Amino acid sequence: MKNNRTILKKFEFIGLVIGLLGSAFFLTGPFDSLTVAGHISLAIFWLAAWFYISEPIPVYATSLLVMLLGALLLSKEGPIFINAKPDLYTLSTDSTGIGIVPNSALFNQNSILVYEKGNWRTEPVSISKSTDSESTISFTANTNVPIAANAYTLNSGYEPLSYKTIFGTLANPIIVLFLGGFMLARGAVKYKLDNALTAYLLRPFGKKPAFILFGLILVTAILSAFMSNTATTAMMMTVILPIIAAVPDNDKFKTAIVLSIPVAANIGGIATPIGTPPNAIVVAALAQHKISIPFSDWVIMALPFTLVLLFLAWFLLHTLFKTDLKELNLDVNAKFNKSPKAIFLYFVFGFTILLWFTENLHGIPSGMVAFVPITLLTFGTVLDKNDIHSLSWEVLWLVAGGMSLGMLLDKTGVAVWIIQAIDWSMFNIVIILLVFAVIGWILANFMSHTVTATLLMPLGVSLGVSANLGDSYNVVIATMVIGIATSISMILPISTPPNAIAVATNLVNTKDMAKIGLIIGLIGIPLMLTFAWFYWTLFY
Amino acid sequence: MKSNYYILIIEDEAPVRDAVLRDVEKFENYFPVEAVQSAEEAEELIAAIQNEGGKIALILCDHLLPVKNGVDFLIESMQFPITRHAKKVLVTGQAGHQDTINAVNNAGLDFYVSKPWKTEDFQQVVKKQLTDFVLKEPGLDPIPYMGILDGAKIMDHIRNSGLAADS
């Protein structure tokens, strides 16, 4: 353990150093193909990526750092951009599109930066003649166009964001949606609704081990679709530990049961937008592209895949860890709390979920609906101050910082710049999605799922902008594939907190966990792409 | 998974000490066990553990000891930073009524085990005390202790305290 810890410390240190040195290097502006703001943004991305991966500071601290650096270095109110004005040159072209620009206006030697209606775009030009100070270019637009007089000054190619927008992710509707989910989950834990529901839902599954296993998987998945995967796992452990005590020591059913919980919790998180934080990254990335996915649409799209994957998990656990038991007594007797506060909670819970699922009928966005439980549950101290303090605020910060990072990479053009480092035109879109899904899946086995989604999402989204893909690219499919791929990562104890809990019971070993996690991943990824291609495309 | 959290046994009679050692053996992989024969030795050991940056999770202490008695030692242990929050159990047959009251009131005595004991009961006591310790200790992640301690209780704590967050 001690050895292990020093290796981790070493990795933290290496990440810290590479992160800082790399950022410093990018701040010197080494790339002709990147604007000044692009370099700053790349430096922030590099630092964030290494900090997220090696964790010299907690991941949510890195998210906060991203927001702080973004505001200081890239917002129009920050010390760098506060007095920066775009230095414009009016390009006049004749009827054939020929015009003259100062050499300083040439970006990456083959483009100019055009400023139109408060937006920048890069236009490729062909240069016919060059002197020491001026170049004659041909350009498709015909009249007077404002362009950056010097392509490599602060404001060229980047219209600074407000720091209010960068910090605004903290109150983004998807964050509010998660906060609503947290409040409901907190209420469920406080009034033991989750326990009672589990007991109630498990009853019909009888005494046969295979059925019990199926019941556990199903109930865990249902709960984790609304509560955090980790909280669900913790609750289910309190349910199964007594059951397991009745299983003989050498019977493999123990392994099957203990593994079923994290596996089902991880998979269950896929089913709803609030199931697990990577889903928030997906919804946020889509919102940036002006696409809002109603709660029910997400469920309709994701649920069939979730169910198939759960069934696969059940089949694997049940066949790989065969039991000699004929019968097992499920002794779960939790009664529904009938105090007025608890009943109020049930009402709010049901009402909220009803509104979420009927978004297409009433049109109230799920983020707004989420404010119903946030507000109502504070009435009459159904949830008191202590409950509010115990919400996982740092998860919201983690996600919000990830969203801010995506926004910065998008606005400064860095995401597209990174994506264009590879010529994607020779690949089929399905292959590209498969590559992204597999990278996401592999990375998320070793690090935070949210962080993986955060780092990959801006790149995946900008694939669409890279012109080569054209119409075959579907931003909804791409983001969902990347986000959900991270949720299928469950090979190692460190892959997810639910896995860490299962291994800590000492009732399963890492090898068995890896076996199940690997098979689920290897089948799950192609299965997801199949659903994406043939089913999700029916909706978007 | 060796931790820096120790189980400290203070017992002057060798056969009893061996019995205690045997009964806490199964926790030894998680909580290093140290056994001494007197309060004075215990104080030296505590100083040494403190120097190494360790802490005491559980003190299993006899009452009738050579110089300073067990209850006095437990009261005194409230002054050391690394033993103040340790769980304190008297393992004895001879602590009188007044001594015991004294230990409860002034040393925050957590449990009283009277000799002789059954291994199973004793281990339950140790398990419960260690579970309470890991759940109270600031900055200590209780999850790795699930398997050896009261897993259900640890899980209950995790979900009630809001520590159960996805990443």
XYZ file of C-alpha atoms in Angstrom:
707
model
C 0.000 0.000 0.000
C 2.746 2.374 0.936
C 4.521 1.650 -2.326
C 1.344 2.153 -4.212
C 0.846 5.486 -2.557
C 4.290 6.772 -3.464
C 3.660 5.819 -7.100
C 0.418 7.777 -6.986
C 2.170 10.727 -5.411
C 4.791 10.534 -8.120
C 2.126 10.587 -10.821
C 0.488 13.576 -9.154
C 3.815 15.350 -9.210
C 4.553 14.448 -12.830
C 1.088 15.655 -13.832
C 1.625 18.894 -11.975
C 4.957 19.542 -13.655
C 3.907 18.541 -17.182
C 0.698 20.532 -16.769
C 2.486 23.691 -15.686
C 5.431 23.436 -18.102
C 3.199 22.637 -21.071
C 0.899 25.552 -20.297
C 3.832 27.905 -19.968
C 5.118 26.702 -23.334
C 1.750 27.225 -25.035
C 1.546 30.728 -23.583
C 4.662 31.634 -25.573
C 2.514 31.263 -28.681
C 4.326 28.553 -30.625
C 1.667 27.821 -33.274
C 1.044 29.966 -36.341
C -2.274 28.247 -36.827
C -3.633 29.408 -33.475
C -4.726 32.866 -32.343
C -3.468 34.481 -29.136
C -6.715 33.589 -27.355
C -6.395 30.093 -28.798
C -2.983 29.729 -27.191
C -4.327 30.882 -23.825
C -7.230 28.489 -24.127
C -4.928 25.626 -25.136
C -2.748 26.386 -22.112
C -5.802 26.163 -19.832
C -6.935 22.928 -21.507
C -3.506 21.349 -21.164
C -3.239 22.309 -17.508
C -6.776 21.113 -16.782
C -6.271 17.814 -18.604
C -3.123 16.945 -16.650
C -4.610 18.101 -13.379
C -7.810 16.155 -14.000
C -5.880 13.003 -14.888
C -3.116 13.027 -12.282
C -5.129 14.767 -9.554
C -2.505 16.852 -7.728
C -5.613 18.728 -6.591
C -9.129 17.184 -6.428
C -10.943 17.046 -9.774
C -13.582 19.541 -8.658
C -10.772 21.930 -7.641
C -9.431 21.658 -11.182
C -12.891 22.548 -12.462
C -12.955 25.643 -10.293
C -9.439 26.519 -11.468
C -10.607 26.282 -15.076
C -13.390 28.766 -14.371
C -11.065 31.117 -12.531
C -8.372 31.016 -15.222
C -10.980 31.325 -17.955
C -12.429 34.431 -16.313
C -9.057 36.021 -15.592
C -7.350 35.243 -18.888
C -10.124 35.060 -21.456
C -13.114 37.086 -20.287
C -13.706 40.595 -21.554
C -13.736 41.806 -17.937
C -10.456 40.086 -17.067
C -7.181 42.048 -16.771
C -5.951 40.873 -20.178
C -8.934 41.605 -22.385
C -10.514 44.485 -20.490
C -8.911 47.154 -22.670
C -8.297 45.081 -25.737
C -10.061 46.317 -28.854
C -10.058 44.545 -32.172
C -7.578 46.226 -34.485
C -9.525 46.191 -37.728
C -8.592 46.758 -41.326
C -11.204 47.154 -43.990
C -10.528 44.838 -46.868
C -11.782 46.234 -50.141
C -11.870 43.871 -53.043
C -12.569 44.574 -56.669
C -15.243 42.783 -58.670
C -13.027 39.744 -59.190
C -12.397 39.389 -55.459
C -8.839 40.662 -55.558
C -7.723 42.895 -52.690
C -4.672 44.004 -50.801
C -3.993 43.313 -47.111
C -1.024 44.119 -44.856
C 1.136 41.038 -44.325
C 0.387 41.230 -40.623
C -3.247 40.392 -41.405
C -2.317 37.006 -42.825
C -3.157 34.224 -40.434
C -1.188 31.003 -40.711
C 0.081 32.365 -44.072
C -3.052 31.311 -45.898
C -6.078 32.862 -44.195
C -7.525 36.075 -42.911
C -9.664 36.599 -39.818
C -13.001 38.117 -40.754
C -15.031 40.035 -38.183
C -18.721 40.087 -38.926
C -21.609 40.956 -36.609
C -19.508 40.452 -33.520
C -18.260 37.055 -34.668
C -14.941 35.953 -35.984
C -14.333 33.394 -38.674
C -11.260 32.221 -40.491
C -11.362 32.552 -44.283
C -8.785 30.842 -46.483
C -7.363 33.100 -49.178
C -4.998 32.573 -52.052
C -2.073 34.924 -52.300
C -1.075 36.044 -55.756
C 1.603 38.604 -54.996
C 3.590 39.553 -51.924
C 5.806 42.479 -51.060
C 7.601 43.143 -47.781
C 4.578 44.842 -46.295
C 1.542 43.880 -48.352
C 0.013 40.910 -50.092
C -2.448 40.726 -52.905
C -5.052 38.122 -52.176
C -8.119 36.771 -53.801
C -11.140 36.364 -51.628
C -14.667 35.265 -52.357
C -16.518 38.102 -50.646
C -16.790 41.170 -52.786
C -17.397 44.375 -50.841
C -15.811 45.960 -47.801
C -15.082 43.432 -45.080
C -13.598 44.219 -41.676
C -10.707 41.879 -40.955
C -8.056 41.706 -38.253
C -5.256 44.078 -39.170
C -2.836 41.967 -37.184
C -3.796 38.314 -36.946
C -1.733 37.752 -33.828
C -2.950 40.414 -31.447
C -5.167 39.765 -28.462
C -8.608 40.281 -29.905
C -7.966 38.856 -33.338
C -10.118 35.840 -33.978
C -11.745 35.825 -30.559
C -14.666 37.835 -29.290
C -14.120 37.677 -25.510
C -16.777 35.988 -23.415
C -18.129 37.658 -20.313
C -16.963 36.173 -17.055
C -20.658 35.959 -16.243
C -21.003 33.386 -18.999
C -17.973 31.436 -17.786
C -19.250 31.335 -14.193
C -22.809 31.032 -15.435
C -22.368 27.301 -16.014
C -22.803 26.958 -12.248
C -26.456 27.827 -12.710
C -26.903 26.146 -16.069
C -30.260 24.314 -16.365
C -28.521 20.939 -16.362
C -26.801 21.838 -13.084
C -30.178 22.856 -11.686
C -31.567 19.561 -12.987
C -28.878 17.703 -11.076
C -29.480 19.786 -7.980
C -33.144 18.819 -8.171
C -32.099 15.193 -8.471
C -29.762 15.581 -5.467
C -32.582 17.061 -3.370
C -34.908 14.193 -4.261
C -32.179 11.634 -3.572
C -31.379 13.277 -0.255
C -35.046 13.095 0.675
C -35.210 9.458 -0.389
C -32.252 8.614 1.839
C -33.493 10.672 4.782
C -36.966 9.146 4.819
C -35.649 5.722 3.754
C -37.780 5.728 0.637
C -34.966 3.922 -1.187
C -34.930 1.104 1.396
C -38.685 0.751 1.401
C -38.876 0.809 -2.364
C -36.178 -1.830 -2.599
C -37.995 -4.142 -0.210
C -41.257 -3.599 -2.027
C -39.825 -4.101 -5.498
C -37.791 -7.177 -4.555
C -40.742 -9.057 -3.093
C -42.139 -10.403 -6.406
C -38.793 -11.992 -7.296
C -39.334 -14.899 -4.913
C -36.656 -17.190 -3.583
C -34.848 -18.630 -6.591
C -31.264 -17.319 -6.730
C -31.447 -16.462 -10.435
C -34.617 -14.439 -9.930
C -33.273 -12.737 -6.842
C -30.175 -11.749 -8.786
C -32.343 -10.355 -11.553
C -34.427 -8.459 -9.016
C -31.378 -6.936 -7.388
C -30.015 -5.837 -10.749
C -33.306 -4.307 -11.806
C -33.986 -2.486 -8.529
C -30.429 -1.163 -8.325
C -30.625 0.113 -11.881
C -33.988 1.808 -11.315
C -32.746 3.602 -8.209
C -29.437 4.604 -9.748
C -31.272 6.135 -12.692
C -32.528 8.769 -10.251
C -29.989 8.721 -7.420
C -26.218 8.750 -7.684
C -24.754 5.380 -8.632
C -22.632 5.492 -5.509
C -25.446 6.282 -3.078
C -27.494 3.499 -4.650
C -24.611 1.060 -4.270
C -24.140 2.058 -0.631
C -27.828 1.486 0.070
C -27.963 -1.826 -1.789
C -24.914 -3.046 0.141
C -26.846 -2.608 3.368
C -29.553 -4.768 1.769
C -27.363 -7.552 0.394
C -24.803 -7.948 3.174
C -27.352 -9.729 5.418
C -28.545 -11.871 2.475
C -25.005 -12.899 1.723
C -24.379 -14.006 5.269
C -26.807 -16.851 4.505
C -24.827 -18.032 1.465
C -22.227 -20.742 2.157
C -18.656 -19.471 2.000
C -17.571 -21.486 -1.024
C -20.653 -20.702 -3.110
C -19.949 -18.346 -5.988
C -23.349 -16.766 -5.666
C -21.742 -14.379 -3.190
C -19.582 -12.987 -5.967
C -22.539 -12.753 -8.328
C -24.622 -10.786 -5.824
C -21.888 -8.407 -4.705
C -20.836 -7.708 -8.299
C -24.396 -7.268 -9.498
C -24.814 -4.090 -7.444
C -22.028 -1.894 -8.862
C -22.574 -3.255 -12.364
C -26.297 -2.493 -12.264
C -25.718 0.890 -10.629
C -23.184 1.908 -13.281
C -25.467 0.786 -16.098
C -28.598 2.234 -14.474
C -27.015 5.684 -14.468
C -27.270 5.699 -18.257
C -31.061 5.608 -18.274
C -31.902 9.231 -17.398
C -30.175 12.593 -17.880
C -29.706 12.858 -14.100
C -28.501 9.266 -13.683
C -24.812 10.127 -13.571
C -22.698 13.282 -14.164
C -21.304 12.348 -17.627
C -24.891 12.605 -18.882
C -24.854 16.235 -17.770
C -21.784 16.856 -19.916
C -23.685 15.425 -22.891
C -26.767 17.577 -22.279
C -24.589 20.663 -21.771
C -22.614 20.065 -24.965
C -25.879 19.751 -26.883
C -27.297 22.884 -25.282
C -24.285 24.750 -26.606
C -25.400 23.630 -30.041
C -28.902 24.892 -29.284
C -30.274 21.369 -28.982
C -32.260 20.560 -25.877
C -33.121 16.972 -25.178
C -36.295 16.519 -23.137
C -35.944 14.224 -20.136
C -38.347 11.699 -21.645
C -36.555 11.655 -25.000
C -33.326 10.742 -23.286
C -35.043 7.933 -21.412
C -36.795 6.613 -24.514
C -33.487 6.604 -26.363
C -31.272 5.257 -23.601
C -33.581 2.863 -21.783
C -33.705 -0.008 -24.317
C -29.905 -0.069 -24.436
C -29.770 0.055 -20.643
C -32.183 -2.871 -20.343
C -30.285 -5.015 -22.835
C -27.049 -4.300 -21.011
C -28.640 -5.151 -17.655
C -29.932 -8.397 -19.078
C -26.457 -9.173 -20.378
C -25.012 -8.438 -16.945
C -27.539 -10.740 -15.303
C -26.814 -13.496 -17.795
C -23.051 -13.182 -17.289
C -23.171 -13.089 -13.497
C -25.624 -15.941 -13.368
C -23.685 -18.231 -15.719
C -20.124 -17.344 -14.699
C -20.804 -17.658 -10.980
C -23.028 -20.696 -10.759
C -24.669 -21.499 -7.469
C -25.650 -24.754 -5.798
C -28.347 -22.990 -3.836
C -31.914 -23.913 -4.644
C -33.507 -21.246 -2.523
C -32.495 -18.116 -0.715
C -34.502 -16.197 1.800
C -34.713 -12.540 0.994
C -35.218 -10.965 4.336
C -35.872 -7.380 3.383
C -38.563 -5.798 5.433
C -38.562 -2.076 5.223
C -41.823 -0.250 5.761
C -42.702 3.003 4.059
C -42.313 5.909 6.445
C -45.763 7.402 6.935
C -44.894 10.650 8.713
C -46.371 13.789 7.121
C -42.936 14.946 5.927
C -42.241 11.591 4.297
C -45.615 11.617 2.558
C -44.942 15.133 1.320
C -41.613 13.877 -0.046
C -43.335 10.979 -1.890
C -45.747 13.464 -3.397
C -42.986 15.827 -4.555
C -40.941 12.897 -5.851
C -43.831 11.502 -7.867
C -44.945 14.899 -9.123
C -41.454 15.853 -10.292
C -40.907 12.592 -12.113
C -44.329 12.885 -13.712
C -43.471 16.377 -14.978
C -40.080 15.198 -16.222
C -41.592 12.379 -18.208
C -44.329 14.505 -19.727
C -42.112 17.338 -20.940
C -43.268 16.788 -24.496
C -46.863 17.418 -23.416
C -46.494 20.547 -21.289
C -43.228 21.887 -22.666
C -41.770 22.978 -19.308
C -38.036 22.212 -19.559
C -36.743 19.590 -17.115
C -34.289 22.109 -15.649
C -37.194 24.322 -14.657
C -39.179 21.386 -13.300
C -36.160 20.514 -11.140
C -36.748 23.718 -9.253
C -40.018 22.256 -7.984
C -38.355 19.710 -5.657
C -35.590 22.192 -4.833
C -38.201 24.654 -3.620
C -40.863 22.389 -2.155
C -38.512 20.143 -0.205
C -37.202 23.121 1.757
C -40.754 23.843 2.968
C -41.423 22.740 6.518
C -37.850 21.485 6.728
C -38.615 18.258 4.892
C -34.956 18.757 4.114
C -33.251 20.969 6.678
C -30.054 22.993 6.542
C -27.910 19.994 7.415
C -29.431 18.025 4.561
C -28.715 20.885 2.189
C -25.116 21.054 3.420
C -24.670 17.358 2.779
C -25.532 17.536 -0.922
C -22.638 16.737 -3.259
C -22.018 20.322 -4.281
C -18.534 19.444 -5.489
C -20.044 17.223 -8.182
C -21.960 20.227 -9.499
C -18.737 22.267 -9.527
C -16.947 19.445 -11.310
C -19.575 19.350 -14.053
C -19.918 23.145 -14.312
C -16.150 23.585 -14.687
C -16.170 20.922 -17.373
C -18.874 22.851 -19.188
C -16.905 26.104 -18.914
C -13.855 24.354 -20.329
C -15.898 23.083 -23.267
C -17.218 26.586 -23.847
C -13.718 28.128 -23.842
C -12.362 25.475 -26.212
C -15.280 26.057 -28.543
C -15.221 29.872 -28.532
C -11.470 30.130 -29.016
C -11.489 27.552 -31.791
C -9.077 25.256 -29.974
C -11.382 22.233 -30.069
C -11.573 22.394 -33.851
C -7.848 23.103 -34.034
C -7.046 19.938 -32.065
C -9.481 17.814 -34.052
C -8.015 19.035 -37.333
C -4.616 17.722 -36.333
C -5.926 14.425 -37.669
C -7.306 14.043 -41.163
C -10.598 12.329 -40.436
C -11.804 12.316 -44.006
C -10.426 8.851 -44.653
C -12.540 7.336 -41.901
C -16.173 6.417 -41.916
C -18.258 8.250 -39.313
C -19.058 4.957 -37.553
C -15.362 4.199 -37.225
C -14.771 7.691 -35.821
C -17.514 7.254 -33.243
C -16.138 3.825 -32.377
C -12.694 5.347 -31.839
C -14.125 8.031 -29.558
C -16.231 5.518 -27.646
C -13.302 3.144 -27.142
C -10.965 5.944 -26.033
C -13.627 7.201 -23.627
C -14.248 3.698 -22.335
C -10.567 2.967 -21.767
C -9.796 6.325 -20.118
C -12.838 6.189 -17.844
C -11.664 2.848 -16.491
C -8.678 4.649 -15.027
C -10.093 8.031 -14.143
C -13.259 9.913 -13.302
C -16.078 9.302 -15.783
C -17.101 12.943 -15.689
C -13.566 14.103 -16.386
C -13.254 11.706 -19.313
C -16.483 13.005 -20.793
C -15.381 16.594 -20.109
C -12.101 16.184 -21.960
C -13.447 14.223 -24.933
C -16.730 16.028 -25.479
C -15.392 19.320 -26.921
C -13.337 17.313 -29.407
C -16.203 15.021 -30.358
C -18.524 17.960 -30.856
C -16.106 19.814 -33.108
C -15.850 16.802 -35.398
C -19.044 18.158 -36.892
C -17.418 21.473 -37.716
C -14.537 19.792 -39.439
C -16.066 20.064 -42.860
C -15.042 16.657 -44.146
C -17.782 14.817 -42.320
C -20.612 16.974 -43.571
C -24.084 15.571 -43.233
C -23.102 12.162 -41.941
C -22.218 13.743 -38.603
C -24.964 13.875 -35.987
C -24.054 15.873 -32.896
C -26.673 14.193 -30.675
C -25.418 10.726 -31.515
C -21.767 11.735 -31.153
C -22.186 13.323 -27.725
C -24.373 10.537 -26.379
C -21.978 7.872 -27.617
C -19.028 9.570 -25.904
C -20.898 10.245 -22.664
C -22.471 6.824 -22.356
C -19.237 5.026 -23.269
C -17.735 6.356 -20.047
C -20.605 4.855 -18.027
C -19.802 1.396 -19.401
C -16.305 1.576 -17.895
C -16.289 -0.729 -14.883
C -13.296 -3.023 -15.128
C -11.240 -1.909 -12.139
C -11.974 -1.022 -8.536
C -10.804 2.513 -9.364
C -13.079 2.741 -12.394
C -16.064 3.933 -10.389
C -16.892 4.527 -6.703
C -19.487 1.685 -6.808
C -16.732 -0.711 -7.891
C -14.499 0.527 -5.081
C -17.263 -0.214 -2.600
C -17.863 -3.720 -3.949
C -14.179 -4.625 -3.714
C -13.920 -3.163 -0.218
C -16.398 -5.762 1.034
C -13.627 -8.355 0.526
C -16.331 -10.563 -0.976
C -15.256 -10.186 -4.598
C -11.803 -10.122 -6.063
C -10.501 -7.725 -8.647
C -10.096 -10.508 -11.191
C -13.773 -11.392 -11.233
C -14.710 -7.739 -11.402
C -12.336 -7.215 -14.327
C -13.734 -10.252 -16.141
C -17.320 -8.998 -15.952
C -16.348 -5.388 -16.645
C -14.313 -6.347 -19.679
C -17.050 -8.478 -21.239
C -19.678 -5.797 -20.589
C -17.432 -3.186 -22.192
C -16.497 -5.294 -25.205
C -20.110 -6.172 -25.901
C -21.542 -2.870 -24.642
C -19.588 -0.539 -26.943
C -20.568 -2.181 -30.243
C -24.080 -2.669 -28.891
C -24.310 1.033 -28.057
C -23.152 2.000 -31.546
C -25.762 -0.320 -33.006
C -28.467 1.369 -30.949
C -27.035 4.756 -31.867
C -27.030 4.051 -35.549
C -30.335 2.266 -35.958
C -32.416 3.535 -33.054
C -31.218 6.885 -31.701
C -31.101 8.311 -35.237
C -34.876 7.836 -35.401
C -35.183 10.692 -32.899
C -32.460 13.159 -33.876
C -3.793 -2.729 3.879
C -1.752 -1.552 6.859
C -2.844 1.753 8.221
C -1.394 4.167 10.729
C -4.224 3.468 13.143
C -3.145 1.219 15.992
C -4.834 -1.089 18.430
C -3.134 -0.710 21.794
C -3.350 -3.479 24.385
C -2.287 -2.908 27.994
C -2.305 -6.080 30.048
C 0.306 -7.286 32.515
C -0.695 -10.952 32.749
C 0.878 -12.848 29.850
C -1.892 -15.451 29.334
C -4.609 -12.788 29.227
C -2.523 -10.618 26.920
C -2.088 -13.563 24.574
C -5.813 -14.182 24.617
C -6.530 -10.569 23.694
C -3.868 -10.677 20.982
C -5.376 -13.841 19.554
C -8.833 -12.329 19.475
C -7.812 -9.142 17.682
C -5.587 -10.947 15.215
C -8.095 -10.767 12.403
C -8.021 -6.966 12.531
C -4.257 -6.811 12.446
C -4.018 -6.458 8.678
C -5.870 -3.189 8.932
C -4.915 -1.983 12.390
C -1.388 -2.768 13.588
C -1.536 -4.219 17.092
C 0.839 -3.248 19.912
C 0.738 -4.872 23.339
C 2.470 -3.562 26.484
C 2.499 -4.552 30.146
C 2.050 -1.251 31.967
C 0.696 2.257 31.651
C 4.242 3.617 31.657
C 5.216 1.447 28.695
C 2.020 2.500 26.972
C 2.942 6.157 27.348
C 6.354 5.547 25.795
C 4.738 3.651 22.936
C 2.188 6.401 22.374
C 5.006 8.944 22.131
C 6.796 6.717 19.605
C 3.665 6.220 17.507
C 2.975 9.939 17.599
C 6.494 10.590 16.327
C 5.856 8.305 13.378
C 2.649 10.147 12.565
C 0.429 7.272 13.671
C -2.724 7.358 15.741
C -4.432 5.052 18.216
C -7.819 3.760 17.121
C -8.623 1.476 20.039
C -7.255 0.982 23.544
C -7.956 -2.353 25.216
C -6.860 -1.813 28.785
C -6.743 -3.904 31.949
C -7.516 -2.121 35.197
C -5.143 -3.670 37.709
C -1.708 -2.808 36.371
C 1.660 -2.694 38.189
C 2.081 1.033 38.942
C -0.591 3.285 37.481
C -3.990 1.607 37.152
C -5.914 1.287 33.902
C -8.651 3.818 34.630
C -6.096 6.471 35.563
C -4.231 5.740 32.367
C -7.402 6.079 30.292
C -8.220 9.400 31.953
C -4.712 10.584 31.257
C -4.963 9.445 27.633
C -7.619 12.097 27.083
C -4.765 14.600 27.071
C -2.746 13.129 24.213
C -3.852 14.218 20.765
C -3.398 10.770 19.251
C -5.344 8.916 21.949
C -8.061 11.433 22.794
C -10.380 10.149 20.088
C -9.369 6.515 20.448
C -12.109 4.096 21.445
C -11.491 3.007 25.031
C -12.415 -0.423 26.344
C -11.720 -1.742 29.845
C -10.963 -5.445 29.785
C -10.993 -6.478 33.395
C -12.590 -8.429 36.193
C -11.525 -6.173 39.000
C -12.552 -2.606 38.331
C -14.818 -1.527 41.105
C -18.018 0.426 40.832
C -16.337 3.756 41.547
C -13.449 3.118 39.133
C -15.845 2.263 36.352
C -17.990 5.345 36.935
C -14.803 7.366 36.951
C -13.733 5.867 33.625
C -17.109 6.536 32.014
C -17.264 10.120 33.239
C -13.684 11.201 32.795
C -12.177 8.996 30.122
C -15.201 8.615 27.877
C -15.072 4.850 28.365
C -16.786 3.223 25.397
C -17.159 -0.342 26.600
C -16.532 -2.648 29.527
C -15.572 -6.258 28.879
C -15.529 -8.428 31.948
C -13.275 -11.439 32.160
C -13.679 -14.120 31.046
C -15.142 -13.366 27.648
C -16.153 -15.323 24.573
C -13.975 -14.744 21.516
C -16.978 -14.056 19.344
C -18.443 -11.438 21.681
C -15.073 -9.818 22.135
C -14.565 -9.549 18.390
C -18.013 -8.007 18.043
C -17.019 -5.354 20.568
C -13.756 -4.634 18.770
C -15.539 -4.518 15.425
C -18.152 -2.098 16.681
C -15.617 0.176 18.352
C -13.327 0.249 15.330
C -16.286 0.910 13.042
C -17.321 3.848 15.204
C -13.753 5.068 15.158
C -13.310 5.012 11.367
C -16.669 6.726 10.907
C -15.721 9.538 13.287
C -12.122 10.055 12.268
C -11.898 13.207 10.131
C -10.394 12.744 6.709
C -10.374 8.947 6.884
C -12.133 7.154 4.021
C -14.126 4.390 5.751
C -14.886 2.430 2.560
C -11.722 0.272 2.554
C -12.672 -0.978 6.039
C -16.038 -2.344 4.935
C -14.882 -5.915 4.624
C -13.259 -6.216 8.031
C -15.624 -3.985 10.032
C -19.396 -3.460 10.043
C -19.899 -2.972 6.297
C -23.610 -2.231 6.465
C -23.073 0.458 9.084
C -20.296 2.041 7.046
C -22.514 2.070 3.963
C -25.368 3.576 5.926
C -23.054 6.310 7.132
C -21.721 6.941 3.626
C -25.133 7.516 2.150
C -26.479 9.529 5.064
C -23.523 11.855 5.240
C -23.650 12.669 1.546
C -20.211 11.169 0.946
C -21.614 8.894 -1.730
C -21.049 10.913 -4.872
C -20.366 9.787 -8.398
C -17.240 10.989 -10.031
